[in-house]
mmCIF file of C-alpha atoms in Angstrom:
data_model
loop_
_atom_site.group_PDB
_atom_site.id
_atom_site.type_symbol
_atom_site.label_atom_id
_atom_site.label_comp_id
_atom_site.label_asym_id
_atom_site.label_seq_id
_atom_site.Cartn_x
_atom_site.Cartn_y
_atom_site.Cartn_z
ATOM 1 C CA UNK H 1 -23.937 -14.615 22.672
ATOM 2 C CA UNK H 2 -20.736 -16.592 23.049
ATOM 3 C CA UNK H 3 -18.450 -16.066 26.013
ATOM 4 C CA UNK H 4 -15.433 -17.639 24.314
ATOM 5 C CA UNK H 5 -12.462 -15.463 23.501
ATOM 6 C CA UNK H 6 -11.336 -14.884 19.948
ATOM 7 C CA UNK H 7 -8.612 -17.379 18.903
ATOM 8 C CA UNK H 8 -5.767 -14.826 19.063
ATOM 9 C CA UNK H 9 -6.450 -13.955 22.713
ATOM 10 C CA UNK H 10 -6.866 -17.550 23.921
ATOM 11 C CA UNK H 11 -3.912 -19.383 25.412
ATOM 12 C CA UNK H 12 -1.632 -21.671 23.469
ATOM 13 C CA UNK H 13 -3.864 -24.648 24.326
ATOM 14 C CA UNK H 14 -6.801 -22.922 22.636
ATOM 15 C CA UNK H 15 -4.743 -22.033 19.579
ATOM 16 C CA UNK H 16 -3.555 -25.659 19.301
ATOM 17 C CA UNK H 17 -7.175 -26.823 19.512
ATOM 18 C CA UNK H 18 -8.168 -24.331 16.786
ATOM 19 C CA UNK H 19 -5.313 -25.557 14.566
ATOM 20 C CA UNK H 20 -6.315 -29.195 15.129
ATOM 21 C CA UNK H 21 -9.960 -28.400 14.304
ATOM 22 C CA UNK H 22 -8.896 -26.605 11.128
ATOM 23 C CA UNK H 23 -6.638 -29.475 10.033
ATOM 24 C CA UNK H 24 -9.511 -31.940 10.439
ATOM 25 C CA UNK H 25 -11.714 -29.804 8.184
ATOM 26 C CA UNK H 26 -9.218 -29.696 5.289
ATOM 27 C CA UNK H 27 -10.069 -32.082 2.472
ATOM 28 C CA UNK H 28 -7.555 -34.162 0.561
ATOM 29 C CA UNK H 29 -7.015 -32.658 -2.930
ATOM 30 C CA UNK H 30 -6.290 -36.171 -4.239
ATOM 31 C CA UNK H 31 -9.302 -37.801 -2.563
ATOM 32 C CA UNK H 32 -11.022 -38.640 -5.865
ATOM 33 C CA UNK H 33 -7.911 -40.543 -7.080
ATOM 34 C CA UNK H 34 -8.439 -43.191 -4.362
ATOM 35 C CA UNK H 35 -4.707 -43.697 -3.796
ATOM 36 C CA UNK H 36 -5.483 -45.199 -0.386
ATOM 37 C CA UNK H 37 -7.030 -48.186 -2.234
ATOM 38 C CA UNK H 38 -3.762 -49.014 -4.039
ATOM 39 C CA UNK H 39 -1.410 -51.754 -2.859
ATOM 40 C CA UNK H 40 0.763 -50.850 0.118
ATOM 41 C CA UNK H 41 4.476 -51.068 -0.752
ATOM 42 C CA UNK H 42 7.597 -51.238 1.393
ATOM 43 C CA UNK H 43 10.345 -48.764 0.603
ATOM 44 C CA UNK H 44 13.702 -47.613 1.918
ATOM 45 C CA UNK H 45 13.814 -43.852 2.412
ATOM 46 C CA UNK H 46 17.236 -42.264 1.862
ATOM 47 C CA UNK H 47 17.571 -38.766 3.359
ATOM 48 C CA UNK H 48 20.595 -36.518 2.964
ATOM 49 C CA UNK H 49 21.816 -34.148 5.683
ATOM 50 C CA UNK H 50 23.716 -31.439 3.797
ATOM 51 C CA UNK H 51 25.276 -29.959 6.939
ATOM 52 C CA UNK H 52 26.842 -33.258 8.044
ATOM 53 C CA UNK H 53 27.240 -34.670 4.484
ATOM 54 C CA UNK H 54 25.589 -37.896 5.624
ATOM 55 C CA UNK H 55 22.831 -40.177 4.329
ATOM 56 C CA UNK H 56 20.358 -41.901 6.662
ATOM 57 C CA UNK H 57 18.044 -44.753 5.686
ATOM 58 C CA UNK H 58 14.792 -45.950 7.228
ATOM 59 C CA UNK H 59 11.857 -48.165 6.259
ATOM 60 C CA UNK H 60 8.557 -46.612 5.192
ATOM 61 C CA UNK H 61 5.219 -47.643 3.688
ATOM 62 C CA UNK H 62 3.874 -45.935 0.575
ATOM 63 C CA UNK H 63 1.055 -46.173 -1.934
ATOM 64 C CA UNK H 64 1.723 -44.839 -5.418
ATOM 65 C CA UNK H 65 -0.200 -44.602 -8.656
ATOM 66 C CA UNK H 66 1.108 -46.834 -11.448
ATOM 67 C CA UNK H 67 0.805 -44.172 -14.154
ATOM 68 C CA UNK H 68 2.238 -40.632 -14.016
ATOM 69 C CA UNK H 69 -0.219 -37.764 -13.591
ATOM 70 C CA UNK H 70 2.193 -35.238 -15.139
ATOM 71 C CA UNK H 71 5.595 -34.994 -16.730
ATOM 72 C CA UNK H 72 8.201 -32.439 -17.584
ATOM 73 C CA UNK H 73 10.944 -32.532 -20.173
ATOM 74 C CA UNK H 74 12.972 -34.967 -18.065
ATOM 75 C CA UNK H 75 10.789 -36.639 -15.418
ATOM 76 C CA UNK H 76 7.444 -38.309 -14.809
ATOM 77 C CA UNK H 77 5.443 -37.370 -11.706
ATOM 78 C CA UNK H 78 3.424 -39.908 -9.707
ATOM 79 C CA UNK H 79 0.901 -39.297 -6.936
ATOM 80 C CA UNK H 80 2.054 -40.957 -3.729
ATOM 81 C CA UNK H 81 0.967 -41.218 -0.106
ATOM 82 C CA UNK H 82 3.271 -42.055 2.781
ATOM 83 C CA UNK H 83 2.248 -43.147 6.241
ATOM 84 C CA UNK H 84 3.872 -41.270 9.078
ATOM 85 C CA UNK H 85 6.368 -43.346 11.025
ATOM 86 C CA UNK H 86 4.887 -41.754 14.163
ATOM 87 C CA UNK H 87 1.188 -42.424 13.496
ATOM 88 C CA UNK H 88 -0.690 -44.414 16.112
ATOM 89 C CA UNK H 89 -2.937 -45.920 13.438
ATOM 90 C CA UNK H 90 -2.338 -46.782 9.809
ATOM 91 C CA UNK H 91 -5.062 -44.713 8.152
ATOM 92 C CA UNK H 92 -4.227 -44.093 4.503
ATOM 93 C CA UNK H 93 -7.093 -41.589 4.243
ATOM 94 C CA UNK H 94 -5.047 -39.124 6.314
ATOM 95 C CA UNK H 95 -1.602 -40.047 4.955
ATOM 96 C CA UNK H 96 0.427 -37.135 3.574
ATOM 97 C CA UNK H 97 0.482 -36.430 -0.172
ATOM 98 C CA UNK H 98 3.764 -36.511 -2.052
ATOM 99 C CA UNK H 99 5.012 -36.368 -5.619
ATOM 100 C CA UNK H 100 7.409 -39.158 -6.624
ATOM 101 C CA UNK H 101 9.528 -38.355 -9.678
ATOM 102 C CA UNK H 102 11.405 -40.666 -12.004
ATOM 103 C CA UNK H 103 13.431 -39.915 -15.088
ATOM 104 C CA UNK H 104 11.655 -40.546 -18.398
ATOM 105 C CA UNK H 105 14.912 -41.767 -19.923
ATOM 106 C CA UNK H 106 16.512 -44.417 -17.679
ATOM 107 C CA UNK H 107 19.313 -42.997 -15.537
ATOM 108 C CA UNK H 108 21.783 -44.598 -13.113
ATOM 109 C CA UNK H 109 20.563 -44.606 -9.504
ATOM 110 C CA UNK H 110 23.492 -42.347 -8.578
ATOM 111 C CA UNK H 111 21.850 -39.575 -10.630
ATOM 112 C CA UNK H 112 18.884 -39.550 -8.241
ATOM 113 C CA UNK H 113 21.178 -39.374 -5.214
ATOM 114 C CA UNK H 114 23.165 -36.537 -6.835
ATOM 115 C CA UNK H 115 19.893 -34.660 -7.463
ATOM 116 C CA UNK H 116 18.848 -34.936 -3.821
ATOM 117 C CA UNK H 117 22.299 -33.895 -2.566
ATOM 118 C CA UNK H 118 22.190 -30.842 -4.833
ATOM 119 C CA UNK H 119 18.692 -29.862 -3.700
ATOM 120 C CA UNK H 120 19.538 -30.288 -0.025
ATOM 121 C CA UNK H 121 22.725 -28.236 -0.512
ATOM 122 C CA UNK H 122 20.561 -25.534 -2.106
ATOM 123 C CA UNK H 123 18.200 -25.677 0.891
ATOM 124 C CA UNK H 124 21.154 -25.249 3.263
ATOM 125 C CA UNK H 125 22.425 -22.240 1.278
ATOM 126 C CA UNK H 126 18.903 -20.822 1.115
ATOM 127 C CA UNK H 127 18.693 -20.990 4.913
ATOM 128 C CA UNK H 128 22.029 -19.133 5.154
ATOM 129 C CA UNK H 129 20.721 -16.504 2.724
ATOM 130 C CA UNK H 130 17.567 -16.050 4.835
ATOM 131 C CA UNK H 131 19.718 -15.336 7.910
ATOM 132 C CA UNK H 132 20.776 -12.120 6.158
ATOM 133 C CA UNK H 133 17.131 -10.970 6.430
ATOM 134 C CA UNK H 134 16.516 -10.332 2.712
ATOM 135 C CA UNK H 135 13.321 -8.546 1.642
ATOM 136 C CA UNK H 136 12.013 -11.879 0.276
ATOM 137 C CA UNK H 137 13.105 -15.132 1.859
ATOM 138 C CA UNK H 138 13.574 -18.331 -0.110
ATOM 139 C CA UNK H 139 12.724 -21.916 0.679
ATOM 140 C CA UNK H 140 13.783 -25.038 -1.139
ATOM 141 C CA UNK H 141 11.651 -28.163 -0.896
ATOM 142 C CA UNK H 142 12.910 -30.971 1.284
ATOM 143 C CA UNK H 143 13.426 -34.013 -0.932
ATOM 144 C CA UNK H 144 14.553 -37.572 -0.485
ATOM 145 C CA UNK H 145 14.913 -40.873 -2.340
ATOM 146 C CA UNK H 146 12.660 -43.881 -2.000
ATOM 147 C CA UNK H 147 13.839 -47.298 -3.108
ATOM 148 C CA UNK H 148 10.987 -49.675 -3.867
ATOM 149 C CA UNK H 149 12.359 -52.827 -2.249
ATOM 150 C CA UNK H 150 9.740 -55.306 -3.498
ATOM 151 C CA UNK H 151 9.746 -54.195 -7.137
ATOM 152 C CA UNK H 152 11.953 -55.731 -9.810
ATOM 153 C CA UNK H 153 15.355 -53.970 -9.925
ATOM 154 C CA UNK H 154 14.409 -51.919 -6.821
ATOM 155 C CA UNK H 155 13.650 -48.673 -8.727
ATOM 156 C CA UNK H 156 14.251 -45.328 -7.029
ATOM 157 C CA UNK H 157 12.242 -42.096 -7.078
ATOM 158 C CA UNK H 158 12.942 -38.552 -5.903
ATOM 159 C CA UNK H 159 10.133 -37.546 -3.535
ATOM 160 C CA UNK H 160 8.862 -34.189 -2.311
ATOM 161 C CA UNK H 161 5.728 -32.973 -0.535
ATOM 162 C CA UNK H 162 2.815 -31.989 -2.713
ATOM 163 C CA UNK H 163 2.430 -28.226 -3.009
ATOM 164 C CA UNK H 164 -1.233 -27.527 -3.634
ATOM 165 C CA UNK H 165 -2.349 -25.055 -6.273
ATOM 166 C CA UNK H 166 -1.760 -24.390 -9.929
ATOM 167 C CA UNK H 167 1.777 -25.058 -11.120
ATOM 168 C CA UNK H 168 3.344 -22.530 -13.474
ATOM 169 C CA UNK H 169 6.792 -23.285 -14.866
ATOM 170 C CA UNK H 170 8.861 -20.118 -15.317
ATOM 171 C CA UNK H 171 12.073 -21.727 -16.565
ATOM 172 C CA UNK H 172 13.514 -24.979 -17.842
ATOM 173 C CA UNK H 173 16.686 -27.012 -17.671
ATOM 174 C CA UNK H 174 17.492 -25.945 -21.249
ATOM 175 C CA UNK H 175 17.570 -22.218 -20.479
ATOM 176 C CA UNK H 176 13.977 -21.135 -21.230
ATOM 177 C CA UNK H 177 12.765 -18.305 -18.980
ATOM 178 C CA UNK H 178 9.269 -16.839 -19.327
#
């Protein structure tokens, strides 16, 4: 028999250890796409703070597939990995998964920045809504722009974290609602 306590009754150190063990056992849903073998690219990340109405820029490293894995009516979606700026080692096998989106029909770069501002404004308003303790809270994905500094014309992409699972679209930009 084991003398260890169940995870809920262990101290915070034990719960952190359990969480770390669990995170190490999770497999990468994009592992078979071998994105970590792609060429590492430098990018400028542009993040918008809706509360302060201010953009910040930093340098990041990414790896992205050359061909989209999906598309909607307006945008292509590319698998992308980004190294953490805080990682002690540069291990692409554990880099976070993201979706980088670009317009199918060429758009001015300002359109991408407007999209991110709008989404971050929506996130701010969603947080305010949640403070009212509604029966169902909302969350809006954090998004930002990457500018591919070594590519011709320095293309930009809107980027958001990958949400695992099956994607079902319930509405569209043209008014369709299922």
